[in-house]
Amino acid sequence: MPTAPTRPRGVAELRIDVVSIFPDYLAPLELSLVGKAAQSGLLDLTVHDLRSWATDRHRTVDDTPFGGGAGMVMRPDVWGAALADVLTPDATLVVPTPSGETFTQRVAEQLALEPALVFACGRYEGIDARVAEHHRAAGGTVRELSIGDYVLNGGEVASLVMIEAVARLLPGVIGNPESLVEESHGEAGLLEYPVYTKPPSWQGLDVPEVLLSGHHAKIARWRRNRAIERTIARRPDMIEALDPSMLDKADRALLTGHGWLPGEDGRFHQA
Ligand code: ADE
């Protein structure tokens, strides 16, 4: 049976349940900011062992795939029983899978607004497709999400990634909410500029002069230029996607200087 929550449910900003055959894999959620958020009651987090809902002597959760092929598939009846107990009508079911939509900062922001999330961690070749289909047909929200174009052994690590990205957006989890504003994958559509701290000189490398100048406008311009140059070098796809109405004269000049020109749609493309 599921582990009993330590506090009455419904008082936290967000309730998260994780169902997995390896509940110990989720132990890192007790650490750091996410752990603190759970301790302080901002986050109501419960991890469940899927095998608690298996009914046979061996606590089987998987079987061979219909139609043949390698590997095993997780049984819908076991997942159905687990979700019948864990999934409340207000909860979004999150299924981490490499064949899902890409999990991005925008998706993290959407999930952080939900009252409750249930992460269903698949192993092997995944969960029988009828589980997601059944919950959608019943009017539930199901998000099948991939954290990137690579294959993990199961959904546990992907759930850790998504839970950390979502939890830090909850009001009160990050001490200084300002730090959420300028970071990479924020609204600006650019990667974050490089950052420096003391000492001002280290290993023969000096912190850029302008950052020591106290001149706020110059610092802001310098940071924006470095953010644009970094994005050009590392994520040209993000430059292509920039909203042209967000670009000032200096941004445009910098982009042009790096061989990016505005097209008919106003967006910048590599010349
Ligand atoms: N399970 C296995 N690989 C995954 C991925 N890339 N994203 C989410 N869940 C997964």
Short mmCIF file of C-alpha atoms and ligand atoms in Angstrom, two decimals:
data_model
loop_
_atom_site.label_atom_id
_atom_site.label_comp_id
_atom_site.label_asym_id
_atom_site.label_seq_id
_atom_site.Cartn_x
_atom_site.Cartn_y
_atom_site.Cartn_z
CA MET A 1 0.00 0.00 0.00
CA PRO A 2 1.16 3.59 -0.52
CA THR A 3 3.36 5.22 2.08
CA ALA A 4 1.22 7.50 4.21
CA PRO A 5 1.82 11.22 3.69
CA THR A 6 3.37 12.84 6.73
CA ARG A 7 1.05 15.89 6.69
CA PRO A 8 -2.58 16.42 5.77
CA ARG A 9 -2.83 16.83 2.02
CA GLY A 10 -4.08 19.93 0.26
CA VAL A 11 -2.29 22.64 2.24
CA ALA A 12 0.88 22.81 0.12
CA GLU A 13 1.37 24.92 -3.02
CA LEU A 14 1.82 21.74 -5.02
CA ARG A 15 1.24 18.06 -4.33
CA ILE A 16 3.55 15.64 -6.12
CA ASP A 17 3.23 11.86 -6.10
CA VAL A 18 5.80 9.65 -7.77
CA VAL A 19 5.06 6.01 -8.56
CA SER A 20 8.07 3.81 -9.34
CA ILE A 21 9.38 0.27 -8.89
CA PHE A 22 12.55 1.90 -7.48
CA PRO A 23 11.27 4.37 -4.86
CA ASP A 24 14.83 4.68 -3.48
CA TYR A 25 15.84 6.29 -6.77
CA LEU A 26 13.85 9.35 -5.70
CA ALA A 27 15.78 9.77 -2.42
CA PRO A 28 17.63 12.89 -3.71
CA LEU A 29 14.30 14.73 -3.51
CA GLU A 30 14.94 14.92 0.25
CA LEU A 31 18.05 17.07 -0.37
CA SER A 32 18.68 20.68 -1.24
CA LEU A 33 15.96 23.17 -2.18
CA VAL A 34 13.37 20.56 -3.11
CA GLY A 35 13.90 18.78 0.21
CA LYS A 36 13.58 22.07 2.08
CA ALA A 37 10.40 22.94 0.16
CA ALA A 38 8.94 19.59 1.18
CA GLN A 39 10.01 20.08 4.80
CA SER A 40 8.58 23.58 4.99
CA GLY A 41 5.27 22.41 3.56
CA LEU A 42 5.45 24.31 0.23
CA LEU A 43 5.63 20.98 -1.51
CA ASP A 44 3.73 17.85 -0.49
CA LEU A 45 5.79 15.00 -1.89
CA THR A 46 5.03 11.27 -1.65
CA VAL A 47 6.88 8.41 -3.34
CA HIS A 48 5.04 5.12 -3.88
CA ASP A 49 6.28 1.62 -4.76
CA LEU A 50 4.36 0.38 -7.82
CA ARG A 51 4.82 -3.20 -6.65
CA SER A 52 2.44 -2.47 -3.74
CA TRP A 53 -0.32 -2.73 -6.34
CA ALA A 54 0.89 -5.99 -7.91
CA THR A 55 -1.38 -8.87 -6.98
CA ASP A 56 0.64 -12.04 -7.62
CA ARG A 57 3.16 -13.77 -5.40
CA HIS A 58 6.11 -12.41 -7.38
CA ARG A 59 4.70 -8.86 -7.42
CA THR A 60 4.95 -8.82 -11.23
CA VAL A 61 4.57 -5.46 -12.95
CA ASP A 62 5.55 -6.30 -16.55
CA ASP A 63 4.97 -8.79 -19.34
CA THR A 64 6.06 -9.54 -22.91
CA PRO A 65 4.90 -7.16 -25.69
CA PHE A 66 1.97 -8.15 -27.89
CA GLY A 67 3.19 -8.23 -31.51
CA GLY A 68 6.61 -9.41 -30.40
CA GLY A 69 9.86 -7.54 -30.04
CA ALA A 70 12.52 -7.07 -27.43
CA GLY A 71 12.02 -6.21 -23.78
CA MET A 72 9.06 -6.08 -21.45
CA VAL A 73 6.07 -3.74 -21.15
CA MET A 74 4.54 -2.57 -17.88
CA ARG A 75 1.07 -4.00 -17.26
CA PRO A 76 -1.92 -1.65 -17.46
CA ASP A 77 -3.84 -3.44 -14.69
CA VAL A 78 -1.08 -2.80 -12.11
CA TRP A 79 -0.67 0.84 -13.19
CA GLY A 80 -4.47 1.23 -13.31
CA ALA A 81 -4.81 0.11 -9.70
CA ALA A 82 -1.98 2.39 -8.55
CA LEU A 83 -3.36 5.43 -10.35
CA ALA A 84 -6.90 4.75 -9.13
CA ASP A 85 -5.51 5.19 -5.60
CA VAL A 86 -3.02 8.01 -6.19
CA LEU A 87 -4.43 10.19 -8.99
CA THR A 88 -6.97 12.73 -7.72
CA PRO A 89 -9.34 14.41 -10.25
CA ASP A 90 -7.39 17.69 -10.04
CA ALA A 91 -4.01 16.04 -10.73
CA THR A 92 -2.06 16.02 -14.00
CA LEU A 93 -0.54 12.66 -14.87
CA VAL A 94 3.06 13.09 -16.05
CA VAL A 95 4.57 10.14 -17.90
CA PRO A 96 8.31 10.55 -18.58
CA THR A 97 9.16 8.85 -21.86
CA PRO A 98 11.75 9.42 -24.61
CA SER A 99 8.81 9.45 -27.06
CA GLY A 100 7.10 12.35 -25.29
CA GLU A 101 6.89 16.07 -26.08
CA THR A 102 10.05 17.90 -25.05
CA PHE A 103 10.08 19.14 -21.46
CA THR A 104 11.13 22.82 -21.57
CA GLN A 105 11.15 25.77 -19.19
CA ARG A 106 7.70 26.70 -20.60
CA VAL A 107 6.36 23.26 -19.65
CA ALA A 108 7.94 23.60 -16.18
CA GLU A 109 6.11 26.92 -15.78
CA GLN A 110 2.80 25.32 -16.78
CA LEU A 111 3.26 22.38 -14.39
CA ALA A 112 4.18 24.74 -11.51
CA LEU A 113 0.69 26.28 -11.80
CA GLU A 114 -1.05 22.92 -11.30
CA PRO A 115 -2.43 21.89 -7.90
CA ALA A 116 -1.15 18.31 -8.19
CA LEU A 117 1.17 16.19 -10.33
CA VAL A 118 1.54 12.41 -10.43
CA PHE A 119 4.73 11.09 -12.06
CA ALA A 120 4.36 7.56 -13.44
CA CYS A 121 7.87 6.18 -13.88
CA GLY A 122 8.05 3.51 -16.54
CA ARG A 123 10.89 0.98 -16.88
CA TYR A 124 11.73 -1.50 -19.60
CA GLU A 125 10.03 -0.67 -22.93
CA GLY A 126 7.50 1.59 -21.21
CA ILE A 127 3.94 1.44 -19.90
CA ASP A 128 1.08 -0.19 -21.86
CA ALA A 129 -0.34 2.65 -24.02
CA ARG A 130 -3.86 2.09 -22.71
CA VAL A 131 -2.96 3.60 -19.33
CA ALA A 132 -2.52 7.12 -20.78
CA GLU A 133 -5.43 6.55 -23.19
CA HIS A 134 -7.74 5.50 -20.34
CA HIS A 135 -6.94 8.57 -18.24
CA ARG A 136 -7.42 10.93 -21.19
CA ALA A 137 -10.74 9.26 -22.05
CA ALA A 138 -11.83 9.74 -18.42
CA GLY A 139 -11.24 13.50 -18.80
CA GLY A 140 -7.86 13.56 -17.07
CA THR A 141 -4.84 15.55 -18.21
CA VAL A 142 -1.90 13.41 -19.26
CA ARG A 143 1.48 14.85 -20.30
CA GLU A 144 3.94 12.40 -21.87
CA LEU A 145 7.26 14.25 -21.61
CA SER A 146 10.85 13.66 -22.69
CA ILE A 147 13.76 15.45 -21.03
CA GLY A 148 15.91 15.15 -24.16
CA ASP A 149 16.87 13.10 -27.17
CA TYR A 150 18.57 10.24 -25.38
CA VAL A 151 17.31 7.08 -23.72
CA LEU A 152 17.48 6.48 -19.97
CA ASN A 153 16.72 3.18 -18.28
CA GLY A 154 13.49 4.49 -16.79
CA GLY A 155 11.48 7.53 -15.86
CA GLU A 156 12.97 8.06 -12.39
CA VAL A 157 15.88 10.33 -13.31
CA ALA A 158 13.65 12.22 -15.76
CA SER A 159 11.14 12.73 -12.93
CA LEU A 160 13.91 14.06 -10.66
CA VAL A 161 14.86 16.54 -13.38
CA MET A 162 11.30 17.71 -13.96
CA ILE A 163 10.41 17.91 -10.26
CA GLU A 164 13.47 20.07 -9.55
CA ALA A 165 12.70 22.37 -12.49
CA VAL A 166 9.07 22.74 -11.36
CA ALA A 167 9.64 23.00 -7.59
CA ARG A 168 12.10 25.89 -7.87
CA LEU A 169 9.37 27.93 -9.59
CA LEU A 170 6.98 27.64 -6.63
CA PRO A 171 6.65 30.90 -4.71
CA GLY A 172 8.97 30.83 -1.69
CA VAL A 173 11.23 27.95 -2.80
CA ILE A 174 14.05 30.17 -4.12
CA GLY A 175 15.18 32.77 -1.59
CA ASN A 176 15.65 35.51 -4.17
CA PRO A 177 12.96 35.29 -6.88
CA GLU A 178 14.98 37.84 -8.94
CA SER A 179 17.37 35.01 -9.77
CA LEU A 180 14.57 33.34 -11.74
CA VAL A 181 14.19 36.36 -14.01
CA GLU A 182 17.42 36.56 -16.00
CA GLU A 183 18.44 32.95 -16.21
CA SER A 184 18.90 30.84 -19.33
CA HIS A 185 15.63 29.80 -21.02
CA GLY A 186 13.83 32.70 -19.41
CA GLU A 187 11.63 35.14 -21.28
CA ALA A 188 14.50 36.83 -23.15
CA GLY A 189 14.94 33.71 -25.30
CA LEU A 190 18.72 33.84 -24.79
CA LEU A 191 21.21 31.79 -22.82
CA GLU A 192 22.53 33.45 -19.68
CA TYR A 193 25.63 35.67 -19.84
CA PRO A 194 28.89 34.48 -18.15
CA VAL A 195 29.17 35.30 -14.44
CA TYR A 196 32.18 36.13 -12.23
CA THR A 197 32.96 36.61 -8.53
CA LYS A 198 36.00 37.31 -6.33
CA PRO A 199 38.94 37.25 -6.70
CA PRO A 200 39.07 39.78 -9.56
CA SER A 201 42.24 38.15 -10.89
CA TRP A 202 42.73 34.35 -10.89
CA GLN A 203 45.21 32.16 -12.78
CA GLY A 204 46.17 35.21 -14.86
CA LEU A 205 42.54 35.71 -15.89
CA ASP A 206 40.90 39.05 -15.06
CA VAL A 207 37.21 39.73 -14.56
CA PRO A 208 36.02 41.97 -17.44
CA GLU A 209 36.68 45.63 -16.46
CA VAL A 210 33.14 46.79 -17.09
CA LEU A 211 31.77 44.55 -14.32
CA LEU A 212 33.96 46.40 -11.79
CA SER A 213 32.92 49.83 -13.12
CA GLY A 214 29.65 50.22 -11.22
CA HIS A 215 28.14 51.60 -14.43
CA HIS A 216 24.78 49.80 -14.47
CA ALA A 217 23.73 50.61 -18.05
CA LYS A 218 27.12 49.57 -19.44
CA ILE A 219 27.05 46.35 -17.42
CA ALA A 220 23.54 45.54 -18.67
CA ARG A 221 24.64 46.12 -22.30
CA TRP A 222 27.80 44.04 -21.86
CA ARG A 223 25.78 41.18 -20.36
CA ARG A 224 23.20 41.29 -23.13
CA ASN A 225 25.94 41.22 -25.80
CA ARG A 226 27.62 38.22 -24.17
CA ALA A 227 24.22 36.46 -23.86
CA ILE A 228 23.59 37.01 -27.57
CA GLU A 229 27.09 35.84 -28.58
CA ARG A 230 26.83 32.75 -26.40
CA THR A 231 23.46 31.91 -27.90
CA ILE A 232 24.81 32.39 -31.45
CA ALA A 233 27.69 30.00 -30.71
CA ARG A 234 25.82 27.36 -28.72
CA ARG A 235 22.15 27.54 -29.69
CA PRO A 236 21.63 29.08 -33.14
CA ASP A 237 18.12 27.55 -33.08
CA MET A 238 17.27 29.98 -30.26
CA ILE A 239 18.50 32.95 -32.33
CA GLU A 240 16.21 31.84 -35.20
CA ALA A 241 13.31 31.76 -32.75
CA LEU A 242 13.92 35.23 -31.23
CA ASP A 243 10.92 37.55 -31.28
CA PRO A 244 12.19 40.51 -33.36
CA SER A 245 10.11 42.96 -31.31
CA MET A 246 12.34 42.08 -28.33
CA LEU A 247 15.52 43.22 -30.14
CA ASP A 248 16.90 46.75 -29.82
CA LYS A 249 19.24 48.57 -32.20
CA ALA A 250 22.40 47.34 -30.47
CA ASP A 251 21.12 43.72 -30.52
CA ARG A 252 20.47 44.00 -34.27
CA ALA A 253 23.90 45.49 -34.95
CA LEU A 254 25.58 42.71 -32.96
CA LEU A 255 23.64 39.99 -34.79
CA THR A 256 24.45 41.53 -38.17
CA GLY A 257 28.12 41.74 -37.18
CA HIS A 258 28.03 37.97 -36.54
CA GLY A 259 26.54 37.26 -39.96
CA TRP A 260 22.86 37.07 -38.95
CA LEU A 261 20.43 39.10 -41.10
CA PRO A 262 16.73 39.88 -40.72
CA GLY A 263 14.47 37.97 -43.11
CA GLU A 264 11.04 38.94 -44.52
CA ASP A 265 9.41 37.85 -41.25
CA GLY A 266 11.71 40.18 -39.28
CA ARG A 267 13.39 37.19 -37.61
CA PHE A 268 17.15 36.77 -37.88
CA HIS A 269 18.66 34.05 -40.01
CA GLN A 270 22.26 33.04 -40.61
CA ALA A 271 23.47 34.74 -43.80
N1 ADE B 1 12.70 7.58 -20.00
C1 ADE B 1 13.74 7.08 -20.71
N2 ADE B 1 14.35 8.05 -21.40
C2 ADE B 1 13.69 9.21 -21.12
C3 ADE B 1 13.84 10.55 -21.55
N3 ADE B 1 14.79 10.93 -22.40
N4 ADE B 1 12.98 11.46 -21.07
C4 ADE B 1 12.00 11.10 -20.24
N5 ADE B 1 11.81 9.85 -19.81
C5 ADE B 1 12.64 8.91 -20.24
#
